[in-house]
Amino acid sequence: MARRPLPRILSTGSAQIARSRELARTAADSATDVLHPLITITRGLGRLASAGRRKWADTPKDRRGPLLFLVASVILVVALVPYGPLLAVITLMTAAAWQGRDRTPPAPEGPDESQTQRLQSLYEALVPYFSTAEDPSPLYAHGGEWEKAFPAYEFDGSGRLTHLVIRYPAYFPDGEAEPRARIELLLTAKAGRGREYHFGWEEEGNELTVGVLAPLPTDLFAQRFVTAPGETVLGFTDPSGVQRTLPLTHGEELRDVPPVVWRTGVRSTEPHLLAVGQPGSGTSTLLRSIALQALRYGDVLIVEGGGTGEYSCLTGRDGVLGVEVGLAGAVAGLEWAAHETERRLISANRARQDGGQPPDDTKRPLWILLDRPTAFTHLAEADGREDPQALLQVPLRHGRAAAVTVVVAEQFDSLDLLSDAVRQHTRARVVLGPASTGQLKAVLGAPAHTTPVDQVPPGRGYARLGTGPVHRLQVPATPDPHDDATSDAHRQAVLDLLPPRTAPADAETTPADAETTPADTGKTPPDEGPAPSDPETTKSLPVPVEAAVAD
């Protein structure tokens, strides 16, 4: 028995609905065109009636009787005059059509005097860059016509440019960065400072499109984002920059915002991150946001070189291996991280050689967050210790295979003190706060397609993941809940994301605690391997952070 086919409405219902809406819209437009005279007369009659009521209300009561007698006399005369009623109806319809006309002032066909002067000055400023003496018919010349060079333009209510299309000659080197930067700097100065502009260069058509970007929302705060394991939300960007949105709650409102998602793990091409900014630009906020997201699926080790206690709220929390603020603790923690990376590699390698799966303790992500690690460089030299940055070479080089992710936050004035390993292996980059075009290109590796501004809110900057495009970025507000300047709403949002506390924040490690075994500390013991006398195996065994600090 043959099956009956499913109704076609299941597959073509949306197309039929769209076609029906289009037909209804076309019919409504046609009816409006046909009935436009009737609509105009009806609107005019309503306006005449309203004017009559206002005139009657404004007339004093002692004069209303003579007014009624005058109106009645006029109606009687009109009724007695030949063709009087017909002429009265024609006169009334004419007056109603005049009163019901569309009084909206017509839009100006071209720019006004001030806008024309602004476009002419912009045209004259571009002449030295888009003209040459050998051009027989130059598009740009002093005293020339700007209409040919600017085919499209838009202004806002204050008379400032919001959209501009610029044609330029084919011999302009639009494929080079320096000529582009000069044109973009000039347009930023002439079109109005204090705004961010997007420059779209179309080399094939020799056109440059300049648009004003809307400011990114700054009222988004930390919350539990809808992401998969291995995905971290760095912040939010323009809708045209990404093809994905995340549902966010803002009070009682729910809205979709396009995020900048950083993917880590074994198959990630950008396993480590470097964030650079000025003091107060929001790099610590970014690290707190990353830490709260990482604690959902992994463990976190925090090393703070600033010594300001920005991460004290994470001390003793479940999944937080340590929050180190001193040189000894930073060195001990990073030594343990290096040994843990080696242990994971050896365990995974042995499992693969035996034809099995890697142990579960080698799959759990380990995050190493360092805030201003260059602050320990001078202290290590003065104390005769090893620079903590040297201990990052193993996690940076082999972290992707061992599920270890390193995030480094540093300031511009100490950027030269970063080690070569940090510079080479941190392929995901973030720049926060005010920065020049040269600084952005030096950190991100590519110029941004927008103009940086001098005054930006905290957490505002740019992000680039590997060799991808440069995105505008706004980091969600993730302040220190112990800071008195933090609002109650933001403080509560961060406290709700913190994992439960598993140990007192002020607990001190005793020698007896340092001698506990990995099983006592909750760590998974390593696989059975060669005898402890094997130097390679002994070096790769994990050392708990607590024991390293005690030693």
Coordinates of C-alpha atoms in Angstrom, one line a residue:
M1 CA 0.0 0.0 0.0
A2 CA 1.5 3.3 -1.1
R3 CA 2.1 6.0 1.4
R4 CA 0.2 9.2 1.0
P5 CA 2.6 12.2 0.6
L6 CA 2.8 14.8 3.3
P7 CA 1.0 18.1 2.7
R8 CA 3.2 20.6 0.8
I9 CA 2.2 23.3 3.3
L10 CA 4.7 21.8 5.7
S11 CA 7.6 22.6 3.4
T12 CA 6.2 25.6 1.5
G13 CA 4.1 27.3 4.2
S14 CA 6.6 30.0 5.0
A15 CA 6.9 30.9 1.3
Q16 CA 3.2 31.1 0.9
I17 CA 2.8 33.3 3.9
A18 CA 5.5 35.6 2.6
R19 CA 3.8 35.7 -0.8
S20 CA 0.4 36.4 0.8
R21 CA 1.9 39.3 2.8
E22 CA 3.4 40.8 -0.4
L23 CA 0.1 40.5 -2.2
A24 CA -1.7 42.2 0.7
R25 CA 0.8 44.9 0.9
T26 CA 0.5 45.6 -2.9
A27 CA -3.3 45.6 -2.7
A28 CA -3.1 48.1 0.2
D29 CA -0.8 50.4 -1.7
S30 CA -3.0 50.3 -4.8
A31 CA -6.1 51.0 -2.7
T32 CA -4.4 53.9 -1.1
D33 CA -3.5 55.4 -4.5
V34 CA -7.0 55.0 -5.8
L35 CA -8.7 56.4 -2.7
H36 CA -6.2 59.2 -2.1
P37 CA -8.6 62.0 -3.1
L38 CA -11.4 60.6 -0.9
I39 CA -9.0 60.3 2.0
T40 CA -7.8 63.9 1.5
I41 CA -11.3 65.3 1.4
T42 CA -12.3 63.3 4.5
R43 CA -9.3 64.6 6.4
G44 CA -10.1 68.1 5.3
L45 CA -13.7 67.9 6.4
G46 CA -12.5 66.7 9.8
R47 CA -10.2 69.7 10.1
L48 CA -13.0 72.1 9.0
A49 CA -15.3 70.6 11.6
S50 CA -12.7 70.9 14.3
A51 CA -12.1 74.6 13.3
G52 CA -15.9 75.2 13.5
R53 CA -16.1 73.7 17.0
R54 CA -13.2 75.8 18.2
K55 CA -14.8 78.9 16.7
W56 CA -18.1 78.1 18.4
A57 CA -16.4 77.5 21.8
D58 CA -14.5 80.8 21.6
T59 CA -17.6 82.8 20.8
P60 CA -19.2 84.5 23.8
K61 CA -22.7 83.3 24.7
D62 CA -24.2 86.7 24.1
R63 CA -23.0 86.6 20.5
R64 CA -24.0 83.1 19.6
G65 CA -27.6 84.1 18.7
P66 CA -26.6 86.7 16.1
L67 CA -24.0 84.2 14.7
L68 CA -26.7 81.5 14.3
F69 CA -29.0 84.0 12.6
L70 CA -26.2 85.0 10.2
V71 CA -25.4 81.4 9.3
A72 CA -29.1 80.6 8.7
S73 CA -29.4 83.7 6.4
V74 CA -26.4 82.5 4.4
I75 CA -27.8 79.0 4.0
L76 CA -31.2 80.5 2.9
V77 CA -29.7 82.8 0.3
V78 CA -27.6 79.9 -1.1
A79 CA -30.7 77.7 -1.3
L80 CA -32.6 80.4 -3.2
V81 CA -29.9 81.3 -5.6
P82 CA -29.9 79.2 -8.9
Y83 CA -27.3 76.4 -8.7
G84 CA -26.6 77.6 -5.2
P85 CA -26.5 74.2 -3.4
L86 CA -24.2 72.8 -6.2
L87 CA -21.8 75.7 -5.9
A88 CA -21.8 75.4 -2.1
V89 CA -21.0 71.7 -2.3
I90 CA -18.2 72.4 -4.8
T91 CA -16.8 75.2 -2.6
L92 CA -17.0 73.0 0.5
M93 CA -15.2 70.1 -1.3
T94 CA -12.5 72.5 -2.5
A95 CA -11.9 73.9 0.9
A96 CA -11.8 70.4 2.4
A97 CA -9.3 69.2 -0.2
W98 CA -7.1 72.3 0.6
Q99 CA -7.3 71.7 4.3
G100 CA -6.7 67.9 4.0
R101 CA -3.5 68.2 1.9
D102 CA -0.3 66.7 3.1
R103 CA 1.5 69.5 5.0
T104 CA 4.7 67.6 5.6
P105 CA 7.6 69.8 4.3
P106 CA 9.3 68.1 1.4
A107 CA 12.8 66.7 2.1
P108 CA 15.6 68.8 0.6
E109 CA 16.8 67.4 -2.6
G110 CA 20.5 68.2 -1.8
P111 CA 22.6 69.4 1.0
D112 CA 22.1 72.7 2.6
E113 CA 24.7 75.5 2.7
S114 CA 26.6 74.2 5.8
Q115 CA 26.6 70.6 4.5
T116 CA 27.9 71.8 1.1
Q117 CA 30.7 73.7 2.7
R118 CA 31.6 70.7 4.8
L119 CA 31.7 68.4 1.7
Q120 CA 33.7 71.0 -0.2
S121 CA 36.3 71.4 2.5
L122 CA 36.6 67.6 2.7
Y123 CA 37.1 67.4 -1.0
E124 CA 39.8 70.1 -0.9
A125 CA 41.6 68.2 1.9
L126 CA 41.7 65.0 -0.2
V127 CA 43.2 66.7 -3.3
P128 CA 46.9 66.3 -2.3
Y129 CA 46.3 62.6 -1.7
F130 CA 44.1 61.7 -4.7
S131 CA 45.7 63.8 -7.5
T132 CA 48.9 63.9 -9.5
A133 CA 50.3 66.3 -12.1
E134 CA 50.4 63.6 -14.8
D135 CA 46.7 62.9 -14.6
P136 CA 45.1 64.5 -17.8
S137 CA 41.5 64.6 -16.3
P138 CA 41.9 64.6 -12.5
L139 CA 39.0 63.6 -10.4
Y140 CA 40.4 65.7 -7.6
A141 CA 41.6 69.3 -8.3
H142 CA 41.6 72.5 -6.3
G143 CA 38.3 74.3 -7.0
G144 CA 36.8 71.1 -8.6
E145 CA 33.3 69.6 -8.2
W146 CA 32.9 67.4 -5.2
E147 CA 29.6 65.9 -6.6
K148 CA 31.6 63.5 -8.8
A149 CA 33.9 62.3 -6.0
F150 CA 31.1 61.8 -3.4
P151 CA 28.2 59.9 -5.0
A152 CA 26.4 59.2 -1.6
Y153 CA 26.4 61.0 1.7
E154 CA 24.2 61.3 4.8
F155 CA 24.2 63.7 7.7
D156 CA 22.7 63.5 11.2
G157 CA 20.5 66.1 12.9
S158 CA 23.6 68.1 14.1
G159 CA 25.0 68.4 10.6
R160 CA 27.8 65.8 11.0
L161 CA 28.6 63.1 8.4
T162 CA 27.3 59.6 9.2
H163 CA 27.8 57.9 5.9
L164 CA 30.0 58.8 2.9
V165 CA 31.1 57.0 -0.3
I166 CA 34.3 58.4 -1.8
R167 CA 35.6 57.6 -5.3
Y168 CA 39.3 57.8 -5.8
P169 CA 41.6 57.3 -8.8
A170 CA 42.8 53.9 -9.8
Y171 CA 46.5 54.9 -9.3
F172 CA 46.1 55.5 -5.6
P173 CA 48.0 52.7 -3.7
D174 CA 45.0 51.4 -1.7
G175 CA 46.8 48.0 -1.1
E176 CA 49.4 49.6 1.1
A177 CA 48.8 50.3 4.8
E178 CA 50.5 53.7 5.1
P179 CA 48.5 55.5 2.4
R180 CA 45.3 54.0 3.8
A181 CA 46.2 55.2 7.3
R182 CA 46.8 58.7 6.1
I183 CA 43.4 58.9 4.4
E184 CA 41.6 57.4 7.4
L185 CA 43.3 59.8 9.8
L186 CA 42.4 62.8 7.6
L187 CA 38.8 61.7 7.3
T188 CA 38.5 61.2 11.1
A189 CA 39.7 64.7 11.6
K190 CA 37.5 66.3 9.0
A191 CA 34.3 64.3 9.6
G192 CA 34.4 64.8 13.4
R193 CA 36.5 63.5 16.2
G194 CA 35.2 61.5 19.2
R195 CA 33.4 58.9 17.1
E196 CA 34.5 55.5 15.7
Y197 CA 34.4 55.2 11.9
H198 CA 34.5 52.1 9.8
F199 CA 36.4 52.2 6.6
G200 CA 35.4 49.8 3.8
W201 CA 38.0 49.8 1.0
E202 CA 36.8 48.3 -2.3
E203 CA 39.9 48.0 -4.4
E204 CA 38.1 46.6 -7.4
G205 CA 35.7 49.6 -7.7
N206 CA 38.0 52.2 -6.3
E207 CA 35.5 53.3 -3.7
L208 CA 35.9 54.0 0.0
T209 CA 32.8 53.7 2.3
V210 CA 33.0 55.6 5.6
G211 CA 30.4 54.9 8.2
V212 CA 29.9 55.9 11.8
L213 CA 29.7 52.9 14.2
A214 CA 27.2 52.8 17.0
P215 CA 28.8 52.6 20.5
L216 CA 29.0 49.1 22.0
P217 CA 26.7 48.4 25.0
T218 CA 28.4 49.0 28.3
D219 CA 25.6 47.8 30.6
L220 CA 26.3 44.1 30.1
F221 CA 27.5 42.3 33.2
A222 CA 28.9 38.9 34.0
Q223 CA 26.5 36.0 33.9
R224 CA 26.3 32.3 32.9
F225 CA 26.7 32.4 29.1
V226 CA 25.2 29.7 26.9
T227 CA 28.4 28.2 25.6
A228 CA 29.8 24.7 25.0
P229 CA 32.8 23.3 26.9
G230 CA 36.0 24.8 25.4
E231 CA 34.2 28.1 24.5
T232 CA 35.0 31.3 26.3
V233 CA 33.2 34.6 25.8
L234 CA 35.8 37.4 25.7
G235 CA 33.2 40.1 25.2
F236 CA 30.7 41.5 22.7
T237 CA 31.1 43.1 19.3
D238 CA 29.2 44.5 16.3
P239 CA 26.4 42.5 14.8
S240 CA 28.1 42.6 11.4
G241 CA 31.4 41.1 12.8
V242 CA 30.1 37.6 13.8
Q243 CA 27.4 35.2 12.8
R244 CA 26.3 34.2 16.2
T245 CA 24.3 35.8 19.1
L246 CA 24.0 34.9 22.8
P247 CA 20.8 35.4 24.9
L248 CA 21.6 37.7 27.8
T249 CA 19.6 38.9 30.7
H250 CA 19.6 42.6 31.5
G251 CA 17.3 43.0 34.5
E252 CA 14.0 41.6 33.4
E253 CA 14.9 42.1 29.7
L254 CA 16.2 39.4 27.5
R255 CA 18.2 40.3 24.4
D256 CA 20.5 38.7 21.9
V257 CA 24.1 40.2 21.6
P258 CA 26.8 39.1 19.2
P259 CA 29.8 37.7 21.2
V260 CA 33.5 37.2 20.5
V261 CA 34.0 33.5 21.4
W262 CA 37.5 32.1 22.0
R263 CA 37.8 28.4 21.5
T264 CA 40.4 26.4 23.4
G265 CA 41.3 22.7 23.6
V266 CA 43.1 20.1 21.6
R267 CA 41.9 21.3 18.2
S268 CA 42.3 25.0 18.9
T269 CA 44.6 27.0 16.7
E270 CA 44.9 29.8 19.3
P271 CA 45.4 27.9 22.6
H272 CA 46.8 30.9 24.6
L273 CA 45.8 34.5 25.1
L274 CA 47.6 37.8 25.6
A275 CA 45.7 40.9 26.9
V276 CA 47.4 44.3 26.9
G277 CA 46.1 47.6 28.1
Q278 CA 46.6 50.8 30.1
P279 CA 46.1 50.9 33.9
G280 CA 42.4 50.9 34.5
S281 CA 41.5 49.6 31.0
G282 CA 39.9 46.4 32.2
T283 CA 42.5 43.7 31.8
S284 CA 41.8 42.4 35.3
T285 CA 38.1 42.4 34.6
L286 CA 38.8 40.3 31.5
L287 CA 40.8 37.8 33.6
R288 CA 38.1 37.5 36.2
S289 CA 35.5 36.9 33.5
I290 CA 37.6 34.2 32.0
A291 CA 38.2 32.6 35.4
L292 CA 34.5 32.4 36.2
Q293 CA 33.8 30.8 32.9
A294 CA 36.8 28.4 33.2
L295 CA 35.7 27.2 36.6
R296 CA 32.6 25.6 35.1
Y297 CA 34.6 22.8 33.4
G298 CA 38.2 23.0 34.7
D299 CA 40.7 24.2 37.3
V300 CA 42.3 27.6 37.6
L301 CA 45.7 28.8 38.9
I302 CA 46.0 32.6 39.3
V303 CA 49.3 34.5 39.6
E304 CA 48.9 38.2 40.4
G305 CA 51.9 40.4 40.0
G306 CA 50.2 43.7 40.8
G307 CA 49.7 42.7 44.4
T308 CA 46.3 44.6 44.6
G309 CA 44.2 41.6 45.6
E310 CA 42.0 41.8 42.6
Y311 CA 41.3 38.0 42.8
S312 CA 40.9 37.5 46.5
C313 CA 37.2 36.5 45.9
L314 CA 38.5 33.3 44.2
T315 CA 40.6 32.2 47.1
G316 CA 39.6 28.8 48.5
R317 CA 36.9 28.3 45.9
D318 CA 36.2 24.9 44.4
G319 CA 38.5 24.4 41.3
V320 CA 40.8 27.2 42.3
L321 CA 44.2 25.6 42.8
G322 CA 45.8 28.8 44.2
V323 CA 45.9 32.6 44.1
E324 CA 49.6 33.6 44.3
V325 CA 50.6 37.2 44.9
G326 CA 54.2 36.7 46.1
L327 CA 57.3 35.7 44.2
A328 CA 57.8 32.4 46.1
G329 CA 54.2 31.4 45.6
A330 CA 54.3 32.4 41.9
V331 CA 57.5 30.4 41.3
A332 CA 56.2 27.3 43.1
G333 CA 52.8 27.4 41.4
L334 CA 54.3 27.8 37.9
E335 CA 56.8 25.0 38.7
W336 CA 53.9 22.7 39.6
A337 CA 52.1 23.8 36.4
A338 CA 55.1 22.9 34.3
H339 CA 55.4 19.4 36.0
E340 CA 51.7 18.9 35.7
T341 CA 51.9 19.6 31.9
E342 CA 54.7 17.1 31.5
R343 CA 52.8 14.5 33.6
R344 CA 49.7 14.9 31.4
L345 CA 51.8 14.5 28.3
I346 CA 53.5 11.3 29.6
S347 CA 50.2 9.8 30.8
A348 CA 48.4 10.5 27.6
N349 CA 51.3 9.1 25.6
R350 CA 51.4 5.9 27.6
A351 CA 47.7 5.4 27.2
R352 CA 47.9 5.9 23.4
Q353 CA 50.8 3.4 23.2
D354 CA 48.7 0.9 25.0
G355 CA 45.8 1.5 22.6
G356 CA 43.5 3.1 25.2
Q357 CA 42.0 6.5 26.0
P358 CA 44.0 9.1 28.0
P359 CA 43.1 9.2 31.7
D360 CA 40.4 11.5 32.8
D361 CA 42.7 13.7 34.9
T362 CA 44.6 14.6 31.7
K363 CA 41.4 15.8 30.0
R364 CA 40.2 18.2 32.6
P365 CA 41.2 21.7 31.5
L366 CA 43.8 23.6 33.5
W367 CA 43.9 27.4 33.2
I368 CA 46.9 29.4 34.2
L369 CA 46.0 33.1 34.6
L370 CA 48.8 35.6 35.0
D371 CA 48.2 39.3 35.7
R372 CA 51.3 41.5 35.2
P373 CA 53.9 38.7 35.4
T374 CA 56.7 41.2 34.5
A375 CA 56.3 42.6 38.0
F376 CA 58.2 39.5 39.3
T377 CA 61.1 39.9 36.9
H378 CA 63.0 42.5 38.9
L379 CA 62.1 40.8 42.2
A380 CA 63.5 37.5 40.9
E381 CA 66.7 39.1 39.8
A382 CA 67.2 40.8 43.1
D383 CA 66.4 37.6 45.0
G384 CA 68.5 35.4 42.8
R385 CA 65.6 33.3 41.7
E386 CA 64.5 32.2 38.3
D387 CA 62.1 34.5 36.4
P388 CA 58.6 33.0 36.6
Q389 CA 58.1 33.6 32.9
A390 CA 60.8 31.0 32.1
L391 CA 58.5 28.4 33.7
L392 CA 55.8 29.2 31.2
Q393 CA 57.7 27.7 28.3
V394 CA 56.5 24.1 28.8
P395 CA 52.8 25.0 29.4
L396 CA 52.9 27.4 26.4
R397 CA 54.5 25.0 24.0
H398 CA 52.7 21.8 25.0
G399 CA 49.6 23.2 26.6
R400 CA 47.3 22.5 23.8
A401 CA 48.0 18.7 23.8
A402 CA 47.8 18.6 27.6
A403 CA 44.6 20.7 27.9
V404 CA 46.5 23.6 29.6
T405 CA 45.6 27.1 28.7
V406 CA 47.7 30.2 29.6
V407 CA 46.2 33.7 29.8
V408 CA 48.6 36.6 30.3
A409 CA 47.6 40.2 31.0
E410 CA 50.2 43.0 30.8
Q411 CA 50.4 46.8 30.5
F412 CA 51.8 48.7 27.5
D413 CA 54.7 50.1 29.5
S414 CA 56.0 46.6 30.5
L415 CA 55.3 44.9 27.2
D416 CA 59.0 44.7 26.3
L417 CA 59.7 42.7 29.4
L418 CA 57.6 39.7 28.2
S419 CA 59.5 36.6 27.3
D420 CA 59.8 35.4 23.8
A421 CA 57.8 32.3 24.6
V422 CA 54.9 34.4 25.7
R423 CA 55.0 36.5 22.6
Q424 CA 55.3 33.5 20.2
H425 CA 52.7 31.2 21.7
T426 CA 49.9 33.7 22.6
R427 CA 48.1 33.8 19.2
A428 CA 44.9 35.2 20.6
R429 CA 45.3 38.9 21.4
V430 CA 43.2 41.5 23.1
V431 CA 43.9 45.3 23.5
L432 CA 41.9 47.2 25.9
G433 CA 41.7 51.0 26.6
P434 CA 43.0 53.9 24.5
A435 CA 45.7 52.8 22.1
S436 CA 47.3 54.3 19.0
T437 CA 47.1 52.7 15.5
G438 CA 50.8 51.6 15.9
Q439 CA 50.2 50.0 19.2
L440 CA 47.2 48.1 17.9
K441 CA 49.1 46.8 14.9
A442 CA 52.1 45.8 17.1
V443 CA 50.0 43.7 19.4
L444 CA 47.2 42.4 17.1
G445 CA 49.5 41.9 14.1
A446 CA 47.0 43.7 11.8
P447 CA 45.4 47.2 11.7
A448 CA 41.9 47.7 12.8
H449 CA 39.3 48.8 10.3
T450 CA 38.0 51.4 12.7
T451 CA 39.6 54.5 14.2
P452 CA 40.5 54.2 17.9
V453 CA 39.2 57.1 20.1
D454 CA 40.9 58.7 23.1
Q455 CA 38.1 58.3 25.6
V456 CA 36.7 54.8 26.0
P457 CA 34.8 53.1 28.8
P458 CA 36.6 50.4 30.9
G459 CA 36.7 47.0 29.1
R460 CA 36.5 48.6 25.6
G461 CA 39.0 47.6 23.0
Y462 CA 39.8 45.2 20.1
A463 CA 40.3 41.4 19.8
R464 CA 41.9 39.2 17.2
L465 CA 42.0 35.4 17.3
G466 CA 45.0 34.1 15.4
T467 CA 44.9 35.3 11.8
G468 CA 41.2 36.2 11.9
P469 CA 39.7 39.7 11.5
V470 CA 40.0 42.4 14.2
H471 CA 36.8 42.8 16.2
R472 CA 35.7 45.6 18.4
L473 CA 35.3 44.3 21.9
Q474 CA 33.4 45.2 25.1
V475 CA 34.2 43.0 28.1
P476 CA 31.2 42.3 30.3
A477 CA 31.4 44.1 33.7
T478 CA 33.1 41.6 36.1
P479 CA 34.3 43.8 39.0
D480 CA 35.9 42.7 42.3
P481 CA 33.0 42.0 44.6
H482 CA 35.1 43.1 47.6
D483 CA 35.6 46.6 46.0
D484 CA 33.6 49.3 47.8
A485 CA 33.0 51.1 44.5
T486 CA 31.2 48.1 43.0
S487 CA 27.5 48.5 42.6
D488 CA 25.2 46.0 44.4
A489 CA 23.9 44.6 41.2
H490 CA 27.3 43.8 39.7
R491 CA 28.6 42.5 43.1
Q492 CA 25.7 40.1 43.3
A493 CA 26.1 39.0 39.7
V494 CA 29.8 38.0 40.4
L495 CA 28.9 36.3 43.7
D496 CA 26.3 34.2 42.0
L497 CA 28.9 32.9 39.6
L498 CA 31.5 32.0 42.2
P499 CA 31.8 28.3 43.0
P500 CA 31.3 27.1 46.6
R501 CA 34.1 27.6 49.0
T502 CA 35.9 24.3 49.8
A503 CA 38.6 25.7 52.2
P504 CA 38.9 28.7 54.5
A505 CA 40.3 31.7 52.6
D506 CA 42.9 32.3 55.3
A507 CA 43.9 28.6 55.8
E508 CA 47.7 28.2 56.2
T509 CA 49.6 25.2 54.9
T510 CA 51.4 23.2 57.6
P511 CA 54.4 20.8 57.0
A512 CA 52.0 18.0 57.8
D513 CA 49.7 19.1 55.0
A514 CA 52.7 19.4 52.6
E515 CA 53.5 15.7 53.2
T516 CA 50.1 14.4 52.2
T517 CA 49.7 12.2 49.2
P518 CA 47.9 13.1 46.0
A519 CA 45.0 10.9 47.1
D520 CA 44.7 13.0 50.3
T521 CA 44.6 16.2 48.4
G522 CA 42.0 15.1 46.0
K523 CA 44.4 14.8 43.1
T524 CA 44.3 11.7 40.8
P525 CA 47.4 9.7 41.3
P526 CA 49.6 9.1 38.2
D527 CA 49.7 5.9 36.3
E528 CA 52.0 3.1 37.4
G529 CA 55.2 3.6 35.6
P530 CA 58.9 3.0 36.0
A531 CA 60.6 3.0 39.3
P532 CA 61.0 6.3 41.1
S533 CA 64.7 6.1 40.4
D534 CA 64.1 6.9 36.8
P535 CA 65.1 10.6 36.5
E536 CA 62.6 11.3 33.6
T537 CA 59.7 9.9 35.5
T538 CA 60.6 11.5 38.8
K539 CA 60.8 14.9 37.1
S540 CA 57.4 14.5 35.5
L541 CA 55.4 13.6 38.6
P542 CA 52.8 16.2 39.6
V543 CA 53.7 18.3 42.7
P544 CA 50.7 19.8 44.5
V545 CA 50.7 23.6 44.8
E546 CA 50.2 23.5 48.5
A547 CA 53.3 21.2 49.0
A548 CA 55.4 23.4 46.7
V549 CA 54.5 26.5 48.7
A550 CA 55.3 24.8 51.9
D551 CA 58.7 23.7 50.7

